[in-house]
Short mmCIF file of C-alpha atoms and ligand atoms in Angstrom, two decimals:
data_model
loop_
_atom_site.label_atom_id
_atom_site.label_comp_id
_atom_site.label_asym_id
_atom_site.label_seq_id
_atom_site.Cartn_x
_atom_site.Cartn_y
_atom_site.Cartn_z
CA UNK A 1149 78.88 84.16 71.54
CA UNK A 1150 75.41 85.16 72.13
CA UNK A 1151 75.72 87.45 75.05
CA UNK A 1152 78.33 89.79 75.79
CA UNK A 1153 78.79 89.09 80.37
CA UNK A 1154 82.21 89.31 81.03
CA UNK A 1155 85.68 88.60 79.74
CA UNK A 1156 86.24 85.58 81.29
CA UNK A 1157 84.56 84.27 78.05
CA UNK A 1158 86.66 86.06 76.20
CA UNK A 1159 90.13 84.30 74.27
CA UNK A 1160 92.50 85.33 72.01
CA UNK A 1161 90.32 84.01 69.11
CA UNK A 1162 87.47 85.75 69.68
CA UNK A 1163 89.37 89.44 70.44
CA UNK A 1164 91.37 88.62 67.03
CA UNK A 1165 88.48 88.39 65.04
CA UNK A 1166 86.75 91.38 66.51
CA UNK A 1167 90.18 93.43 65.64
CA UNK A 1168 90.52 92.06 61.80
CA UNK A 1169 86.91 93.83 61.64
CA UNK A 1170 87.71 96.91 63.78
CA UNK A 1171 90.51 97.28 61.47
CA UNK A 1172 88.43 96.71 58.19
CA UNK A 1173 85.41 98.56 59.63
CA UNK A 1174 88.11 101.94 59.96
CA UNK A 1175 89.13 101.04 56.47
CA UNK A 1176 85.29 101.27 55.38
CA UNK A 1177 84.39 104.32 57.48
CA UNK A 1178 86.73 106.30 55.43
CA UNK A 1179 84.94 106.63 52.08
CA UNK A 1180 80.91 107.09 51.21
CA UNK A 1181 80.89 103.56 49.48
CA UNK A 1182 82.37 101.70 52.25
CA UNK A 1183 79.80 103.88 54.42
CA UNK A 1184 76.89 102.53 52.34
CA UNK A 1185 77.95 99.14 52.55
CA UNK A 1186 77.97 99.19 56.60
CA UNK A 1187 74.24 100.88 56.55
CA UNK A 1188 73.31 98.08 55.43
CA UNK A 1189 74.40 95.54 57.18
CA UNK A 1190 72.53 95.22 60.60
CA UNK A 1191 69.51 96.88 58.86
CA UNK A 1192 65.87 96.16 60.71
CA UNK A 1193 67.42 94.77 63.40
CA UNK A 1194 66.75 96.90 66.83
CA UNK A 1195 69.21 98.08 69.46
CA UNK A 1196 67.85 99.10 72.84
CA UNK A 1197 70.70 100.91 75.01
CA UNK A 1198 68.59 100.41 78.95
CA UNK A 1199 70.79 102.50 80.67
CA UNK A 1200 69.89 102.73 84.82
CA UNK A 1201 73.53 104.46 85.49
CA UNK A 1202 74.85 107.66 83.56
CA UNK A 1203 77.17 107.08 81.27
CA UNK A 1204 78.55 109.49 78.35
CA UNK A 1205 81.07 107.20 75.68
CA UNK A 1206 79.46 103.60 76.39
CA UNK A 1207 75.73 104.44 75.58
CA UNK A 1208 76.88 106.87 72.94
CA UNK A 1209 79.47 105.09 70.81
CA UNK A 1210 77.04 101.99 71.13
CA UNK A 1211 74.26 103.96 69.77
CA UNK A 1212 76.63 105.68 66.71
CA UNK A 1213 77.80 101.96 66.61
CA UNK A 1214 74.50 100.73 65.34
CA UNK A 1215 73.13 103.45 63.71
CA UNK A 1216 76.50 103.53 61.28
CA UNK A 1217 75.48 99.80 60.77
CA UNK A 1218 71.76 100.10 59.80
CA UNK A 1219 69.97 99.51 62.84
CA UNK A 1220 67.54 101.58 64.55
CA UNK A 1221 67.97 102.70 68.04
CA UNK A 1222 66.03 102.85 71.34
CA UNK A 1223 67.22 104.48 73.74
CA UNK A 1224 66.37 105.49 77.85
CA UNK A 1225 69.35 106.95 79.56
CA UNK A 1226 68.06 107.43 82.52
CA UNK A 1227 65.69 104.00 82.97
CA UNK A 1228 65.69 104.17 86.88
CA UNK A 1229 63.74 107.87 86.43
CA UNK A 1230 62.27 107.83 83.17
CA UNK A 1231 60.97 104.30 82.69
CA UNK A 1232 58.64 102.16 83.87
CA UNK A 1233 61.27 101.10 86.44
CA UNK A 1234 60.35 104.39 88.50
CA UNK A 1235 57.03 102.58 88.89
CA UNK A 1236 58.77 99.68 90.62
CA UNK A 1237 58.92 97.19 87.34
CA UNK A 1238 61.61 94.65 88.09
CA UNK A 1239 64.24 94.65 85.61
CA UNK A 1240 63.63 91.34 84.49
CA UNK A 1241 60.03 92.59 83.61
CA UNK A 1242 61.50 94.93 81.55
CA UNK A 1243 64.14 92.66 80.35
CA UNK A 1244 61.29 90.94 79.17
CA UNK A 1245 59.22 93.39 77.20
CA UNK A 1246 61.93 94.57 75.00
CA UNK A 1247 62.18 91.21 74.26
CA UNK A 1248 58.87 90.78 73.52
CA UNK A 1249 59.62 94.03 71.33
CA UNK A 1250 61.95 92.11 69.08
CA UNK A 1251 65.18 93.35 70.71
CA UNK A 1252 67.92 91.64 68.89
CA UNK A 1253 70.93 93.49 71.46
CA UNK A 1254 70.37 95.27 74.88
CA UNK A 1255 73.26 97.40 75.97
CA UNK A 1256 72.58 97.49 79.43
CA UNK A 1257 74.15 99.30 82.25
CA UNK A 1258 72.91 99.03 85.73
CA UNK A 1259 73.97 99.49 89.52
CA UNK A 1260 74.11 96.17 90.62
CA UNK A 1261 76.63 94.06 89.81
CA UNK A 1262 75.24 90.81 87.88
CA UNK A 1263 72.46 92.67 86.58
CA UNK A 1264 73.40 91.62 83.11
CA UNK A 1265 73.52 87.71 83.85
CA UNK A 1266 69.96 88.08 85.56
CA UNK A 1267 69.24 89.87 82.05
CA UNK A 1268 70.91 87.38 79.98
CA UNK A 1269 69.24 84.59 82.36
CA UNK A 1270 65.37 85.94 81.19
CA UNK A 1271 66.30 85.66 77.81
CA UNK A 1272 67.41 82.30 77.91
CA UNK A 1273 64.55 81.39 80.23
CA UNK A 1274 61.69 82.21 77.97
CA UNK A 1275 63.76 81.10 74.88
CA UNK A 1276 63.97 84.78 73.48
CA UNK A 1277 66.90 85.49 70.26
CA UNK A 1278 68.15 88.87 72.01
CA UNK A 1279 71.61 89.43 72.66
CA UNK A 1280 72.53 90.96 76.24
CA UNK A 1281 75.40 93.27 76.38
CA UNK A 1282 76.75 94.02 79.72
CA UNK A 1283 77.62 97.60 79.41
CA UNK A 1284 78.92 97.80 82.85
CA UNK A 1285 76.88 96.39 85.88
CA UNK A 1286 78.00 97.93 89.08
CA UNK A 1287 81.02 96.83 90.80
CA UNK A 1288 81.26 93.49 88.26
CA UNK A 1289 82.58 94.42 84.56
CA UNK A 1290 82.34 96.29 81.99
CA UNK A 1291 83.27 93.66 79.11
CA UNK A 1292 83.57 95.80 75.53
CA UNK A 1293 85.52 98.80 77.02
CA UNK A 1294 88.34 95.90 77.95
CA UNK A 1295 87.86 95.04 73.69
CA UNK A 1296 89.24 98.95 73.33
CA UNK A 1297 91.47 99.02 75.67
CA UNK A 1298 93.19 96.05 74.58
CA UNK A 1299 93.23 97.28 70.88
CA UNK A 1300 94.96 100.59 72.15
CA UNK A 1301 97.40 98.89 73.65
CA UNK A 1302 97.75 96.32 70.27
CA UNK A 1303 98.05 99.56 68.27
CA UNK A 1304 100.56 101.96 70.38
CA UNK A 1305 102.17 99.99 72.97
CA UNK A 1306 105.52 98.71 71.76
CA UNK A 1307 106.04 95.61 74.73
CA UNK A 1308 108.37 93.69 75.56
CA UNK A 1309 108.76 90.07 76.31
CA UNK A 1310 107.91 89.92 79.72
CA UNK A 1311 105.38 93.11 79.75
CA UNK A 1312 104.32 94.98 82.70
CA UNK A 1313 101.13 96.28 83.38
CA UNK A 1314 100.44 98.84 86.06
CA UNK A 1315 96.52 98.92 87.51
CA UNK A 1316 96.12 102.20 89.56
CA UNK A 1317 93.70 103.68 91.77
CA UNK A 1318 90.15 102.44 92.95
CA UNK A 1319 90.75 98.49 91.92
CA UNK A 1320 87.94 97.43 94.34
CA UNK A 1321 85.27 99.21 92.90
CA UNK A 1322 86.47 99.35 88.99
CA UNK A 1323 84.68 97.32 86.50
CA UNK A 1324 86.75 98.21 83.52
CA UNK A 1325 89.89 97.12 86.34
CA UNK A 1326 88.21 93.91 87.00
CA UNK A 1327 87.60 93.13 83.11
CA UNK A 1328 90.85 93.74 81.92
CA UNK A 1329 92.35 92.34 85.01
CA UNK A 1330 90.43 88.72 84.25
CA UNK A 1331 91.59 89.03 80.05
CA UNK A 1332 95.00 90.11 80.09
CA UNK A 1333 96.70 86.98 81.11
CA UNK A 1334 95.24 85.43 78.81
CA UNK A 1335 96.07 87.41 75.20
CA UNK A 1336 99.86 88.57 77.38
CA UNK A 1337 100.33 84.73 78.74
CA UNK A 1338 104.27 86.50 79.83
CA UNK A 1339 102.68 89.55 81.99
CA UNK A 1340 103.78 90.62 85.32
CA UNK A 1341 100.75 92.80 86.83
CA UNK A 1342 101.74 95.16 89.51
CA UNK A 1343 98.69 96.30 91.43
CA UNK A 1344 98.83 100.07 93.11
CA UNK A 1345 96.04 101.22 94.97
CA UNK A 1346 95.73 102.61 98.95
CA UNK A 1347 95.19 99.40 100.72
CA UNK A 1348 91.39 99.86 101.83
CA UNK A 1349 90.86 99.73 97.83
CA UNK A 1350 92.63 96.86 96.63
CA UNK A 1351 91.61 94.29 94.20
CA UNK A 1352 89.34 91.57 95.09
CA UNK A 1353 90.18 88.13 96.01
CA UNK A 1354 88.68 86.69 93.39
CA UNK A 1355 90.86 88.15 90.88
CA UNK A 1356 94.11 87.39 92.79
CA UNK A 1357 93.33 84.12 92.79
CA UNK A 1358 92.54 84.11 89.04
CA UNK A 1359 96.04 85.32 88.16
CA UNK A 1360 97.54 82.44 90.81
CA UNK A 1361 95.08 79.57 89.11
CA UNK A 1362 96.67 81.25 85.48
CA UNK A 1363 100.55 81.47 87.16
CA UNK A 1364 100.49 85.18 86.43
CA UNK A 1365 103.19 87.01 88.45
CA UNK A 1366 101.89 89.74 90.49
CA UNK A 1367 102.53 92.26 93.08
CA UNK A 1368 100.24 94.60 95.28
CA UNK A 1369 102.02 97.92 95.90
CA UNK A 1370 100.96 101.13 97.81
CA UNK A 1371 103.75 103.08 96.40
CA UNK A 1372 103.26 104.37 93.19
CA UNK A 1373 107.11 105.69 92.73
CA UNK A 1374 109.03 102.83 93.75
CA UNK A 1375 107.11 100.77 90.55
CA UNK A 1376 106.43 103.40 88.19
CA UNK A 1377 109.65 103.15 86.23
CA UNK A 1378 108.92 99.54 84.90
CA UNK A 1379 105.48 99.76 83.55
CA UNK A 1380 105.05 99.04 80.25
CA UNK A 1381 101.05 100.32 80.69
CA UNK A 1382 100.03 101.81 83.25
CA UNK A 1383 95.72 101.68 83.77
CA UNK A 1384 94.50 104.01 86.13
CA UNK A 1385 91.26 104.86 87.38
CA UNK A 1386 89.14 107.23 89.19
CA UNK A 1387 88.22 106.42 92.90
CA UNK A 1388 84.43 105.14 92.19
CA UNK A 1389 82.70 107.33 94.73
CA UNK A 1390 79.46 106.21 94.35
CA UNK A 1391 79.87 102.99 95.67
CA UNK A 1392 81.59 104.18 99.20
CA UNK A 1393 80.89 106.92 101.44
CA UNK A 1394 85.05 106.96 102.76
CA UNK A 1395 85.49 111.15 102.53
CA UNK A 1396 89.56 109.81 103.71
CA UNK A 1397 89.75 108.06 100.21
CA UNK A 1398 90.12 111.23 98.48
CA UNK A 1399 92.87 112.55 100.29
CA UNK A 1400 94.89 108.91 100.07
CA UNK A 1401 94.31 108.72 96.09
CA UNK A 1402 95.63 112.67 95.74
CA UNK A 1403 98.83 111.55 98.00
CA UNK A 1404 100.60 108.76 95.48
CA UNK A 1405 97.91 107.64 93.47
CA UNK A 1406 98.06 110.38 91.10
CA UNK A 1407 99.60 110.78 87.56
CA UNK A 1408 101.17 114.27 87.28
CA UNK A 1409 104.13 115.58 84.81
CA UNK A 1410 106.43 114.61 87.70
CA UNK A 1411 105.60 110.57 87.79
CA UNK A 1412 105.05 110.53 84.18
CA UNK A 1413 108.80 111.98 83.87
CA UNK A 1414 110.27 108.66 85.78
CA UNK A 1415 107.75 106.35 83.35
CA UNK A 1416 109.29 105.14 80.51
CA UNK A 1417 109.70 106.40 77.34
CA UNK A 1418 108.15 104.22 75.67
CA UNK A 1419 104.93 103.66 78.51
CA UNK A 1420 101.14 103.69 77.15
CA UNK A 1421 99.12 105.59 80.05
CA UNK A 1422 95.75 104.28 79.64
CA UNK A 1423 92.20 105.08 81.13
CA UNK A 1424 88.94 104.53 80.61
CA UNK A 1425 87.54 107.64 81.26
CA UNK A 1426 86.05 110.32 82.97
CA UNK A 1427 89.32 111.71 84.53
CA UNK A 1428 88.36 113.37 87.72
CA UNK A 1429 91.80 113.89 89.51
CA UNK A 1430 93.59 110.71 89.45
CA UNK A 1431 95.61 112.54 85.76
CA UNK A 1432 96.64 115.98 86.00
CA UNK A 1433 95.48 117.70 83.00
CA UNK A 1434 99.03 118.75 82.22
CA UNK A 1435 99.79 114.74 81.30
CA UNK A 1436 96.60 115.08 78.52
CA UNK A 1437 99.28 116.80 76.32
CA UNK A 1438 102.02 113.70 76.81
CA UNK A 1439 102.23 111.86 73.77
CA UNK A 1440 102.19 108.52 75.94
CA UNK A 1441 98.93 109.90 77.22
CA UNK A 1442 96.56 107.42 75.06
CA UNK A 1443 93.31 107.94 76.40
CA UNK A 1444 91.36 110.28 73.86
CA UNK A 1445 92.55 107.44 71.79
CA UNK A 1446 91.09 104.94 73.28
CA UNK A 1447 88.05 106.18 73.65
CA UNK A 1448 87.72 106.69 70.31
CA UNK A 1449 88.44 103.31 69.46
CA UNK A 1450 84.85 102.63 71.18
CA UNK A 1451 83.43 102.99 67.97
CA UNK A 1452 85.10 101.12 65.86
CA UNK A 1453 85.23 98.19 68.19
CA UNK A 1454 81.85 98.50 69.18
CA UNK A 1455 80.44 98.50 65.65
CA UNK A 1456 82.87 94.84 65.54
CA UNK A 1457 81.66 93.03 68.39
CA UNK A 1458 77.67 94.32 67.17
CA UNK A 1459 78.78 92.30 63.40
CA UNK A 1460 80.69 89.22 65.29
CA UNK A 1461 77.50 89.16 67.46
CA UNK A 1462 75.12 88.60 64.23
CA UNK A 1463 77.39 86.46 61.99
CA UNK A 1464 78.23 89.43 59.82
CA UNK A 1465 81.57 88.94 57.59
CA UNK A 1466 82.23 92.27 56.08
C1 NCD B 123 83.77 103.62 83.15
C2 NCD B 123 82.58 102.95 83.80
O1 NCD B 123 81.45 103.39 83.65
O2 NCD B 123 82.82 101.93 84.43
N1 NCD B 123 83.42 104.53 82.18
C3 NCD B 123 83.36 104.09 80.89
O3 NCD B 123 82.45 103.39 80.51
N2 NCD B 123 84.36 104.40 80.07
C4 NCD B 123 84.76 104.12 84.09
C5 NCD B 123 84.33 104.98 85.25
O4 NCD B 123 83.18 105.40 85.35
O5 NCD B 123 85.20 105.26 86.07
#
């Protein structure tokens, strides 16, 4: 795989091999040698992380990603203010000078959704080697936080046969909803997916009609409590403000879209509460403390799995 877009390119394969080297990457990480070994092994090549939208753990753990693997970083966090992109470059124009630069990844995050296929479309156009990474473009996807979230789930969640994952809150206007939403039938073939959002938020189309082409059972909910007590994971997210001016939202997430102590008291035992992070009010802060509560986890797991998918995307073995 060349460029990272979305998970539909993803299969079971390709996430298996990317965890056999987050695990031995964790292993390494742990003592100096195994530390000397990875700052070596992406040496002289160049990551750029072009980042047009703020973003804390994605541009970061990249960044640590390829710096713990040799490479040497460039970096604009703000790109719509601070680079040429304030002057009114297109981003394909810049697209294109990093290339010229000898880019071999961009981590790119941007407001429009397909803003990484447009990048990934200039590379291929002028026959450049760099590797795009989608690092979340708009309302589309956000491809390597689904990577972590699936290996949090690999390493805590104890599932049974028929597993049921719960996708809360704004599933209109969450990428890391629509990613995982597009891989997970594919590496849980025997998942039921119960959607729970307030209706003017629901999942798109599109992705309904990916779990009917895959024969995924599903079910679209407004009612947090009458589903709560069969999810095996439950995914929530924050309502993604800046992509709707609906004031009304807010009040509809706070009544039965939230996780406090009380809902997480009817969850199961056994249930692995995921998110990807911020948290503004969709998880009380009381629920941080739950052991079942996995998302300091997962975020952490950015790292390791970031620092993978950089080695799978230049042929390295470990
Ligand atoms: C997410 C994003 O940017 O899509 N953050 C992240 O990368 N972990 C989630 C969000 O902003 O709600």
């Amino acid at each position: 795989m060349k460029h990272i877009l979305h998970t539909q390119s993803f299969d079971r394969g390709y996430i298996g091999e990317i965890f056999a080297l987050t695990n031995k990457i964790r292993e390494l990480r742990k003592t100096f040698e195994g530390l000397e070994h990875l700052s070596n092994v992406l040496k002289h090549r160049t990551l750029y992380s072009f980042f047009y939208q703020e973003s804390t753990r994605t541009r970061l753990s990249f960044e640590e990603a390829g710096e713990t693997l040799g490479m040497k970083i460039r970096s604009t966090t703000d790109a719509a203010k601070l680079s040429s992109v304030a002057k009114g470059e297109t981003l394909e124009h810049s697209i294109r000078i990093l290339c010229e630069y000898g880019a071999a990844a961009i981590v790119l995050r941007h407001r429009d959704e397909g803003a990484a296929d447009r990048a990934a479309a200039v590379v291929e156009k002028y026959g450049y080697t760099t590797s795009i990474i989608n690092g979340g473009d708009g309302v589309g996807q956000h491809p390597s936080q689904t990577v972590l979230d699936v290996f949090t789930v690999e390493e805590h969640a104890k599932l049974p046969e028929h597993p049921n994952f719960l996708l809360l809150g704004d599933l209109e206007h969450s990428r890391t909803i629509h990613s995982f939403a597009y891989y997970i039938p594919r590496h849980y073939p025997r998942v039921k997916i119960t959607l729970v959002s307030p209706p003017e938020i629901r999942i798109k189309e599109g992705i309904l009609e990916h779990f009917k082409e895959k024969g995924v059972e599903f079910e679209e909910v407004n009612d947090l409590n009458s589903v709560i007590g069969d999810a095996d994971v439950i995914y929530c997210t924050r309502l993604q403000k800046e992509y709707h001016k609906d004031a009304s939202l807010e009040g509809a997430m706070k009544n039965g879209f939230t996780i406090t102590t009380d809902v997480m008291a009817r969850a199961k035992k056994s249930v692995a509460l995921l998110h990807p992070l911020p948290i503004v009010d969709e998880i009380h802060r009381e629920v941080d403390d739950d052991p079942r509560a996995l998302y300091f986890k997962q975020a952490g797991y950015g790292l390791p799995v970031r620092m993978a998918m950089l080695c799978h995307l230049f042929g390295v073995k470990l």
